[in-house]
Coordinates of C-alpha atoms in Angstrom, one line a residue:
Chain A
M1 CA -161.1 -130.1 -50.5
Q2 CA -159.1 -131.7 -53.2
E3 CA -156.0 -131.2 -51.0
M4 CA -157.6 -133.3 -48.3
I5 CA -158.4 -136.2 -50.7
W6 CA -154.8 -136.2 -52.1
S7 CA -153.5 -136.1 -48.6
L8 CA -155.4 -139.2 -47.7
I9 CA -154.3 -141.0 -50.9
K10 CA -150.7 -140.1 -50.1
D11 CA -150.6 -142.2 -47.0
K12 CA -151.6 -145.3 -49.0
T13 CA -149.2 -144.5 -51.8
L14 CA -146.3 -144.1 -49.4
A15 CA -147.2 -147.3 -47.5
E16 CA -147.0 -149.3 -50.8
L17 CA -143.8 -147.6 -51.9
K18 CA -142.2 -148.5 -48.6
Q19 CA -142.9 -152.1 -49.6
G20 CA -141.3 -151.5 -52.9
I21 CA -144.5 -151.4 -54.8
R22 CA -145.6 -148.8 -57.4
E23 CA -149.3 -148.7 -58.3
D24 CA -148.6 -149.8 -61.9
G25 CA -145.9 -152.3 -60.9
R26 CA -142.9 -150.3 -62.3
K27 CA -139.5 -150.2 -60.8
F28 CA -138.6 -147.0 -59.0
D29 CA -136.3 -145.8 -61.9
Q30 CA -138.5 -147.0 -64.7
Y31 CA -140.5 -144.9 -67.2
R32 CA -143.9 -145.6 -68.5
D33 CA -144.2 -146.5 -72.1
V34 CA -143.6 -143.6 -74.4
K35 CA -145.4 -143.2 -77.7
I36 CA -144.4 -140.4 -80.1
D37 CA -146.3 -139.4 -83.2
Y38 CA -144.9 -136.9 -85.6
E39 CA -146.7 -134.2 -87.6
F40 CA -150.2 -134.3 -86.2
T41 CA -150.8 -130.9 -87.8
K42 CA -149.7 -129.8 -91.3
N43 CA -150.0 -126.2 -90.3
A44 CA -147.1 -126.3 -87.9
D45 CA -143.5 -126.2 -89.2
G46 CA -142.9 -129.1 -86.8
S47 CA -145.1 -131.0 -84.5
A48 CA -145.3 -134.1 -82.3
S49 CA -147.6 -135.7 -79.8
V50 CA -146.3 -137.6 -76.8
R51 CA -148.0 -140.1 -74.6
L52 CA -146.2 -141.0 -71.5
G53 CA -148.6 -143.6 -70.0
N54 CA -151.8 -141.6 -70.0
T55 CA -150.1 -138.2 -69.8
F56 CA -150.7 -136.6 -73.2
V57 CA -148.8 -133.6 -74.6
L58 CA -148.8 -131.8 -77.9
A59 CA -145.9 -129.7 -79.1
G60 CA -146.0 -127.5 -82.2
V61 CA -143.3 -125.3 -83.7
K62 CA -143.7 -122.2 -85.8
L63 CA -140.7 -120.4 -87.2
Q64 CA -141.3 -116.7 -87.7
P65 CA -138.9 -114.0 -89.0
G66 CA -138.3 -111.3 -86.5
E67 CA -135.7 -108.9 -85.2
P68 CA -132.7 -110.2 -83.3
Y69 CA -131.8 -109.0 -79.8
P70 CA -129.5 -106.1 -79.9
D71 CA -126.8 -108.0 -77.9
Q72 CA -127.0 -111.0 -80.2
P73 CA -127.4 -109.5 -83.7
D74 CA -126.4 -112.7 -85.6
Q75 CA -128.5 -115.1 -83.6
G76 CA -132.1 -116.4 -83.8
T77 CA -133.9 -117.4 -80.7
I78 CA -136.4 -119.7 -79.1
S79 CA -139.5 -119.0 -77.2
V80 CA -141.3 -121.7 -75.3
G81 CA -144.9 -121.5 -74.1
A82 CA -147.0 -124.0 -72.2
E83 CA -150.8 -124.3 -71.6
L84 CA -152.2 -126.6 -69.0
L85 CA -155.5 -127.0 -70.8
A86 CA -158.7 -127.1 -68.7
M87 CA -159.6 -130.3 -70.5
A88 CA -156.5 -132.0 -69.1
S89 CA -157.4 -132.1 -65.4
P90 CA -160.2 -130.9 -63.1
S91 CA -157.4 -128.9 -61.3
F92 CA -156.7 -126.8 -64.4
E93 CA -158.6 -123.7 -65.3
T94 CA -158.9 -121.6 -68.5
G95 CA -157.1 -118.3 -68.7
P96 CA -153.6 -117.1 -69.1
P97 CA -150.8 -119.4 -67.9
K98 CA -150.3 -119.5 -64.2
E99 CA -147.1 -120.2 -62.2
D100 CA -147.2 -124.0 -62.9
A101 CA -147.4 -123.6 -66.6
I102 CA -144.8 -120.8 -66.6
E103 CA -142.4 -123.0 -64.6
L104 CA -143.0 -125.9 -66.9
S105 CA -142.3 -123.9 -70.1
R106 CA -139.2 -122.2 -68.6
V107 CA -137.6 -125.5 -67.5
V108 CA -138.2 -127.1 -70.9
D109 CA -136.8 -123.9 -72.5
R110 CA -133.7 -124.0 -70.2
G111 CA -132.8 -127.6 -71.0
I112 CA -132.9 -127.0 -74.8
R113 CA -131.4 -123.5 -74.9
E114 CA -128.5 -124.0 -72.5
S115 CA -127.4 -127.3 -74.1
D116 CA -126.7 -125.4 -77.4
A117 CA -129.0 -128.0 -79.1
I118 CA -130.0 -125.3 -81.6
D119 CA -127.3 -123.4 -83.3
F120 CA -128.9 -120.0 -83.0
K121 CA -126.4 -118.5 -85.5
S122 CA -127.8 -120.8 -88.1
L123 CA -131.2 -119.0 -87.6
C124 CA -129.7 -115.7 -88.7
I125 CA -131.2 -114.4 -92.0
R126 CA -129.5 -111.0 -92.2
E127 CA -127.3 -109.8 -89.3
K128 CA -128.8 -107.1 -87.1
E129 CA -132.0 -107.2 -89.2
L130 CA -133.7 -110.5 -89.5
V131 CA -133.5 -113.9 -87.7
W132 CA -135.8 -116.8 -87.3
I133 CA -137.6 -117.0 -84.0
T134 CA -138.5 -120.5 -82.9
F135 CA -141.9 -120.5 -81.3
L136 CA -142.4 -123.8 -79.5
D137 CA -145.8 -124.2 -77.8
L138 CA -146.7 -127.1 -75.5
Y139 CA -150.3 -128.1 -74.9
I140 CA -151.0 -130.4 -72.0
M141 CA -154.0 -132.5 -73.1
N142 CA -154.2 -135.0 -70.2
D143 CA -152.5 -134.9 -66.9
D144 CA -151.5 -138.3 -65.5
G145 CA -148.3 -137.0 -63.8
N146 CA -144.8 -136.0 -64.9
L147 CA -145.8 -133.3 -67.3
F148 CA -142.2 -131.9 -67.3
D149 CA -140.6 -134.9 -69.0
A150 CA -143.6 -135.6 -71.3
A151 CA -143.5 -131.9 -72.4
A152 CA -139.7 -132.0 -72.9
I153 CA -139.8 -135.1 -75.0
A154 CA -142.6 -133.6 -77.1
A155 CA -140.6 -130.4 -77.5
L156 CA -137.5 -132.2 -78.8
A157 CA -139.6 -134.4 -81.1
A158 CA -141.3 -131.4 -82.6
L159 CA -138.0 -129.5 -83.1
K160 CA -136.4 -132.5 -84.7
N161 CA -139.3 -132.7 -87.1
T162 CA -139.2 -129.0 -88.0
K163 CA -138.8 -127.7 -91.6
F164 CA -138.2 -124.0 -92.4
P165 CA -141.0 -122.1 -93.9
K166 CA -140.5 -120.3 -97.2
L167 CA -139.5 -116.7 -96.8
G168 CA -141.0 -114.3 -99.4
D169 CA -139.2 -111.3 -100.9
D170 CA -141.1 -109.1 -98.5
D171 CA -139.4 -110.9 -95.5
K172 CA -142.7 -112.5 -94.6
V173 CA -143.4 -116.2 -94.5
V174 CA -145.2 -117.5 -97.6
S175 CA -148.3 -118.9 -96.1
G176 CA -148.5 -122.7 -96.3
E177 CA -145.2 -123.2 -98.1
R178 CA -142.3 -124.9 -96.6
T179 CA -138.7 -125.6 -97.8
S180 CA -137.0 -129.0 -97.4
K181 CA -134.4 -127.5 -95.0
R182 CA -134.7 -129.0 -91.6
L183 CA -133.9 -127.4 -88.2
E184 CA -130.6 -129.0 -87.2
L185 CA -130.2 -130.2 -83.6
N186 CA -126.7 -130.5 -82.3
R187 CA -127.7 -132.2 -79.2
L188 CA -130.7 -134.0 -77.8
P189 CA -131.0 -132.7 -74.2
M190 CA -133.3 -135.0 -72.2
L191 CA -135.1 -133.8 -69.1
N192 CA -135.5 -136.3 -66.2
T193 CA -137.7 -135.5 -63.4
F194 CA -137.4 -137.3 -60.0
T195 CA -140.2 -137.2 -57.5
K196 CA -139.3 -137.5 -53.8
I197 CA -141.9 -139.0 -51.5
S198 CA -140.6 -139.3 -47.9
D199 CA -137.0 -140.7 -48.7
I200 CA -138.0 -142.5 -51.8
L201 CA -137.0 -141.3 -55.3
L202 CA -139.1 -142.1 -58.3
A203 CA -138.5 -141.6 -62.0
D204 CA -141.5 -140.6 -64.1
A205 CA -144.1 -140.2 -61.4
S206 CA -147.7 -141.0 -62.1
L207 CA -150.4 -138.5 -61.1
K208 CA -151.0 -140.2 -57.7
E209 CA -147.2 -140.2 -57.1
T210 CA -146.9 -136.6 -58.3
K211 CA -149.7 -135.5 -55.9
A212 CA -148.0 -137.4 -53.0
A213 CA -144.6 -135.7 -53.7
D214 CA -142.7 -133.8 -51.1
A215 CA -140.3 -132.4 -53.7
R216 CA -139.3 -132.8 -57.3
F217 CA -135.9 -132.5 -59.0
S218 CA -135.4 -132.2 -62.8
V219 CA -132.1 -132.6 -64.5
C220 CA -131.4 -132.2 -68.2
T221 CA -128.6 -134.3 -69.7
T222 CA -127.0 -134.4 -73.1
E223 CA -125.7 -137.5 -74.9
D224 CA -122.1 -136.3 -74.5
G225 CA -122.3 -136.3 -70.7
Y226 CA -123.2 -132.7 -69.9
L227 CA -125.9 -131.4 -67.6
S228 CA -127.7 -128.4 -69.0
A229 CA -130.4 -127.6 -66.5
F230 CA -131.6 -128.2 -62.9
Q231 CA -134.8 -127.3 -61.3
K232 CA -135.9 -128.2 -57.8
G233 CA -139.5 -127.7 -57.0
G234 CA -141.9 -128.5 -54.1
S235 CA -141.7 -127.8 -50.4
G236 CA -139.5 -130.8 -49.5
Y237 CA -135.7 -131.0 -49.7
F238 CA -133.0 -133.0 -51.5
T239 CA -129.7 -134.0 -49.9
K240 CA -126.6 -133.6 -52.1
A241 CA -126.4 -137.4 -52.2
E242 CA -129.9 -137.6 -53.6
V243 CA -129.1 -135.0 -56.2
S244 CA -126.1 -137.0 -57.2
K245 CA -128.2 -140.2 -57.5
C246 CA -130.7 -138.4 -59.6
I247 CA -128.0 -137.2 -62.0
D248 CA -126.6 -140.8 -62.4
L249 CA -130.0 -142.2 -63.1
A250 CA -130.8 -139.3 -65.5
Y251 CA -127.8 -140.2 -67.6
I252 CA -129.0 -143.8 -67.9
N253 CA -132.7 -143.0 -68.5
S254 CA -131.8 -140.2 -71.0
D255 CA -129.9 -142.7 -73.2
K256 CA -133.0 -144.9 -73.3
L257 CA -135.4 -142.0 -74.1
R258 CA -133.2 -140.6 -76.8
K259 CA -133.4 -143.8 -78.8
L260 CA -137.2 -143.3 -79.1
L261 CA -136.8 -140.0 -81.0
Chain B
M1 CA -105.4 -119.2 -60.7
T2 CA -106.4 -115.9 -62.2
K3 CA -108.1 -113.1 -60.2
R4 CA -111.7 -112.3 -61.1
T5 CA -112.7 -109.1 -62.9
D6 CA -113.7 -107.5 -59.6
G7 CA -110.5 -108.6 -57.9
R8 CA -112.1 -111.4 -55.8
G9 CA -110.7 -114.8 -55.3
I10 CA -112.7 -117.7 -56.8
H11 CA -114.3 -118.6 -53.5
D12 CA -115.0 -115.1 -52.2
L13 CA -118.4 -113.6 -51.7
R14 CA -119.1 -110.0 -52.6
P15 CA -119.5 -107.8 -49.5
I16 CA -122.9 -108.5 -47.8
K17 CA -124.7 -106.3 -45.4
I18 CA -128.1 -107.2 -43.8
V19 CA -130.3 -105.1 -41.6
A20 CA -133.3 -106.5 -39.8
G21 CA -136.5 -104.5 -39.2
V22 CA -136.5 -101.8 -41.9
I23 CA -140.2 -101.6 -42.9
P24 CA -142.1 -100.6 -39.7
R25 CA -145.6 -101.5 -40.9
A26 CA -144.6 -105.1 -41.7
D27 CA -144.6 -107.9 -39.1
G28 CA -141.0 -108.6 -40.0
S29 CA -138.6 -107.1 -42.6
A30 CA -135.0 -107.0 -43.7
Y31 CA -132.8 -105.1 -46.1
I32 CA -129.8 -106.7 -47.9
E33 CA -126.9 -105.2 -49.8
W34 CA -125.0 -108.0 -51.6
G35 CA -122.4 -106.4 -53.9
Q36 CA -124.4 -104.0 -56.1
N37 CA -127.7 -105.9 -55.3
K38 CA -130.1 -104.2 -53.0
V39 CA -133.3 -105.9 -51.9
Y40 CA -136.0 -105.2 -49.3
A41 CA -138.0 -108.0 -47.9
A42 CA -141.2 -107.7 -45.8
V43 CA -143.4 -110.4 -44.1
Y44 CA -147.1 -110.2 -43.3
G45 CA -148.7 -113.0 -41.3
P46 CA -149.6 -115.6 -40.4
K47 CA -152.9 -114.0 -41.4
E48 CA -156.3 -114.9 -42.8
C49 CA -155.8 -116.7 -46.1
L50 CA -157.5 -114.8 -48.9
P51 CA -159.1 -115.8 -51.2
R52 CA -160.3 -118.5 -48.9
H53 CA -160.3 -121.3 -51.4
I54 CA -156.4 -121.2 -51.6
A55 CA -156.3 -122.0 -47.8
N56 CA -154.8 -125.3 -46.8
P57 CA -156.4 -127.1 -43.8
Y58 CA -153.1 -128.7 -42.9
K59 CA -150.6 -125.9 -43.1
A60 CA -150.0 -122.2 -43.8
V61 CA -149.8 -121.1 -47.4
I62 CA -146.6 -119.3 -48.2
T63 CA -147.0 -116.5 -50.8
Y64 CA -143.7 -115.3 -52.1
N65 CA -143.6 -112.3 -54.4
Y66 CA -140.3 -111.6 -56.0
R67 CA -140.4 -108.4 -58.0
M68 CA -137.8 -106.2 -59.6
A69 CA -138.3 -102.4 -59.7
T70 CA -138.4 -100.9 -63.2
F71 CA -135.2 -99.0 -62.5
S72 CA -133.3 -101.9 -61.0
V73 CA -131.9 -103.1 -64.3
P74 CA -130.0 -101.4 -67.2
D75 CA -133.0 -101.1 -69.5
R76 CA -136.3 -100.2 -67.8
K77 CA -138.2 -103.3 -66.8
N78 CA -141.8 -103.6 -67.6
P79 CA -143.6 -103.2 -64.3
K80 CA -145.9 -106.2 -65.0
P81 CA -144.5 -109.3 -63.3
G82 CA -142.7 -111.3 -66.0
R83 CA -142.4 -115.1 -66.4
R84 CA -139.0 -115.0 -64.7
E85 CA -140.3 -113.2 -61.6
I86 CA -143.2 -115.6 -61.4
E87 CA -141.0 -118.7 -61.6
I88 CA -138.5 -117.3 -59.1
S89 CA -141.4 -116.5 -56.7
K90 CA -142.7 -120.0 -57.0
V91 CA -139.5 -121.9 -56.3
S92 CA -138.4 -119.4 -53.6
G93 CA -141.7 -119.7 -51.7
E94 CA -141.4 -123.5 -51.9
A95 CA -137.9 -123.3 -50.5
L96 CA -139.0 -121.2 -47.5
E97 CA -141.9 -123.5 -46.8
R98 CA -139.5 -126.3 -45.6
A99 CA -137.9 -123.9 -43.1
I100 CA -141.2 -122.7 -41.6
F101 CA -143.3 -124.8 -39.2
V102 CA -146.2 -124.3 -41.6
E103 CA -148.2 -127.1 -39.9
K104 CA -148.5 -124.9 -36.8
F105 CA -150.7 -122.4 -38.7
P106 CA -153.3 -124.2 -40.8
N107 CA -155.7 -122.2 -42.9
T108 CA -153.5 -119.1 -42.7
E109 CA -151.2 -117.3 -45.2
I110 CA -147.7 -116.0 -44.7
E111 CA -147.0 -113.4 -47.3
V112 CA -143.4 -112.6 -48.1
N113 CA -142.8 -109.6 -50.5
V114 CA -139.4 -108.9 -51.8
E115 CA -138.4 -105.9 -54.0
V116 CA -135.1 -105.7 -55.9
I117 CA -134.2 -102.1 -56.2
D118 CA -130.7 -102.5 -57.7
S119 CA -129.3 -105.6 -59.4
N120 CA -126.1 -107.2 -60.6
A121 CA -126.6 -111.0 -60.8
G122 CA -127.7 -113.2 -57.8
T123 CA -130.8 -111.2 -56.8
R124 CA -132.9 -114.3 -56.2
V125 CA -130.5 -115.7 -53.6
A126 CA -130.0 -112.2 -52.0
A127 CA -133.8 -111.9 -51.8
L128 CA -134.1 -115.3 -50.2
A129 CA -131.4 -114.5 -47.6
A130 CA -133.2 -111.2 -46.8
A131 CA -136.6 -113.0 -46.7
A132 CA -135.3 -115.6 -44.2
V133 CA -134.2 -112.8 -41.8
A134 CA -137.5 -111.0 -42.3
L135 CA -139.4 -114.2 -41.3
A136 CA -137.3 -114.5 -38.2
D137 CA -137.8 -110.8 -37.5
A138 CA -141.6 -111.5 -37.7
G139 CA -141.2 -114.1 -35.0
I140 CA -142.4 -117.0 -37.2
P141 CA -141.2 -120.3 -35.9
M142 CA -138.6 -121.9 -38.2
R143 CA -136.4 -125.0 -38.3
D144 CA -133.5 -122.8 -39.3
L145 CA -132.8 -119.7 -41.4
V146 CA -132.6 -120.3 -45.2
S147 CA -129.2 -119.3 -46.5
A148 CA -128.5 -119.0 -50.2
V149 CA -125.8 -118.2 -52.7
G150 CA -125.0 -118.5 -56.4
V151 CA -122.2 -120.8 -57.6
G152 CA -121.1 -121.7 -61.1
K153 CA -118.6 -121.4 -63.8
A154 CA -117.2 -118.6 -65.9
N155 CA -114.1 -118.3 -68.1
G156 CA -113.2 -121.9 -67.3
Q157 CA -113.2 -121.5 -63.5
L158 CA -115.6 -122.8 -60.9
I159 CA -116.5 -119.8 -58.8
V160 CA -118.7 -118.6 -56.0
D161 CA -121.2 -115.7 -56.2
L162 CA -121.1 -114.8 -59.9
N163 CA -121.4 -111.1 -60.8
K164 CA -123.2 -109.9 -64.0
E165 CA -120.0 -109.9 -66.1
E166 CA -119.3 -113.5 -65.1
E167 CA -122.9 -114.5 -65.7
D168 CA -122.6 -113.2 -69.2
A169 CA -119.4 -115.2 -70.0
D170 CA -119.7 -117.5 -73.0
D171 CA -119.2 -120.6 -70.9
A172 CA -121.2 -119.3 -67.9
V173 CA -123.1 -121.7 -65.7
D174 CA -125.3 -120.2 -63.0
I175 CA -126.5 -122.3 -60.0
P176 CA -128.6 -120.6 -57.4
I177 CA -128.7 -122.8 -54.3
A178 CA -130.5 -122.4 -51.0
I179 CA -130.1 -124.6 -48.0
L180 CA -130.9 -125.1 -44.3
P181 CA -127.4 -124.4 -43.1
N182 CA -127.4 -126.9 -40.1
S183 CA -128.9 -129.9 -41.9
E184 CA -127.5 -129.0 -45.4
E185 CA -130.9 -129.8 -46.9
I186 CA -131.1 -128.3 -50.4
L187 CA -134.3 -126.2 -50.7
L188 CA -133.7 -124.4 -53.9
L189 CA -131.6 -125.6 -56.8
Q190 CA -131.6 -124.3 -60.3
M191 CA -129.0 -124.4 -63.0
D192 CA -128.5 -123.3 -66.6
G193 CA -125.4 -123.8 -68.7
L194 CA -123.3 -126.7 -69.6
L195 CA -121.7 -128.5 -66.8
K196 CA -120.0 -131.9 -66.1
K197 CA -121.1 -134.0 -63.1
E198 CA -117.7 -133.8 -61.6
E199 CA -117.9 -130.0 -61.7
W200 CA -121.3 -130.1 -60.0
E201 CA -119.8 -132.3 -57.2
Q202 CA -117.3 -129.6 -56.5
L203 CA -119.7 -126.7 -56.9
V204 CA -122.2 -128.2 -54.4
E205 CA -119.5 -128.2 -51.7
L206 CA -118.5 -124.6 -52.6
G207 CA -122.2 -123.6 -52.5
I208 CA -122.9 -125.2 -49.1
N209 CA -119.8 -123.6 -47.6
A210 CA -120.5 -120.2 -49.0
A211 CA -124.2 -120.4 -47.9
K212 CA -122.9 -121.0 -44.4
N213 CA -120.9 -117.8 -44.5
V214 CA -124.1 -116.0 -45.6
Y215 CA -125.8 -117.7 -42.6
E216 CA -123.3 -116.0 -40.2
I217 CA -124.1 -112.6 -41.6
Q218 CA -127.9 -113.3 -41.4
K219 CA -127.6 -114.3 -37.7
Q220 CA -125.5 -111.2 -37.0
A221 CA -128.2 -109.0 -38.5
L222 CA -130.8 -110.5 -36.1
K223 CA -128.4 -110.2 -33.1
N224 CA -127.8 -106.5 -34.1
K225 CA -131.5 -105.8 -33.8
Y226 CA -132.3 -108.0 -30.8
C227 CA -129.1 -108.2 -28.7
A228 CA -127.7 -104.7 -29.1
K229 CA -129.5 -103.2 -26.1
E230 CA -127.4 -105.2 -23.6
E231 CA -125.0 -103.0 -21.6

């Protein structure tokens, strides 16, 4: 039933886009206003909330000591989770993360991990025995489109704001105590998601635009000109020229977004 | 230009063999060997879409289940589908949807099940290549086959069809890509690693060319099944 309603709205959205009009008057490559607030919870080692228009995402970081992977004995690691909370949209349900939430968390994870933003060796406490594991969890509180970019900004903001907890002599975290040492970020990888409706490419799609999408393409860029992740989703296609255009726009928009952190 | 660890040139695919029609109960099926990778794909449908509330009144729903057998990787894999398998299933199903005339079969489901039984990097693209042949074998109307390949970077070289050793290189970049070979529409595209845009521009050309080579092997598999009886 919902599919039918969105399908009807799509025709109108597309007709307006063909005349160059977005519902909120933005240019096709323009983001909505971004508002970042740090440290909404004192219990997390780092946290940030992000509002991208009416899309609202919370990110919280907990650093926990744990065993390293056998093949990377001197490196800590990151684990990203995402919850599409039932409060965020009538389309979301309670229960364990489904494919949409899993894809979201894995794309955010990929952009950060592959850009070497975090020096995982600096998370080593004792080689082969103990490393810091960075648990980064994303909570989608209100879905007004483009959850990927909102979540990725929140993730970076929370990481940037993270301080190491105090480690006791028993190798456990001393509850509630934190050191002044910050988690260092070598790069700020920015995720840019483009939504394709017919042959139109939009940055930062609203909910209506997201629902009208034929396909989506996310590209993560770093400030020194690298690409660290791609993800194409949706049942439509991209041409290689469109991918190229998305990459060029992503470099430009990423620089703007990075200044907000 | 140095040779690769397995002796291939930088643009060479590993040996690929595809057989259509290997699971008799399925409506269509295929088996692929791609280097060390071995994958079965089976298609059921179009059939009644269950549970009913996931049915779409405009088009068939594609359900793609990518799974790896517990013994298909060096350490035993947990049989429960992991996050990686779920993500791959999602993007692969979306890729196939573009190829299939889904609008001809509203309210139905086309189920594509792929099982990786041995692996050495590039299983998602091998699985997609097999799945496309299985869909054709099932007689499902399609715009074109979907052809797929991995491209990327290892040890400073831009290469086609990374093996596991290359995928584990310090500077490795892995880009699975799937296309409709005739229109060159990109249906699946993922990437992880650190890459410059200029390198991507080269890799997309390498990927499209390599995928077209896979396309020839896919077509031959269908011809072998359906044209062999001519005397």
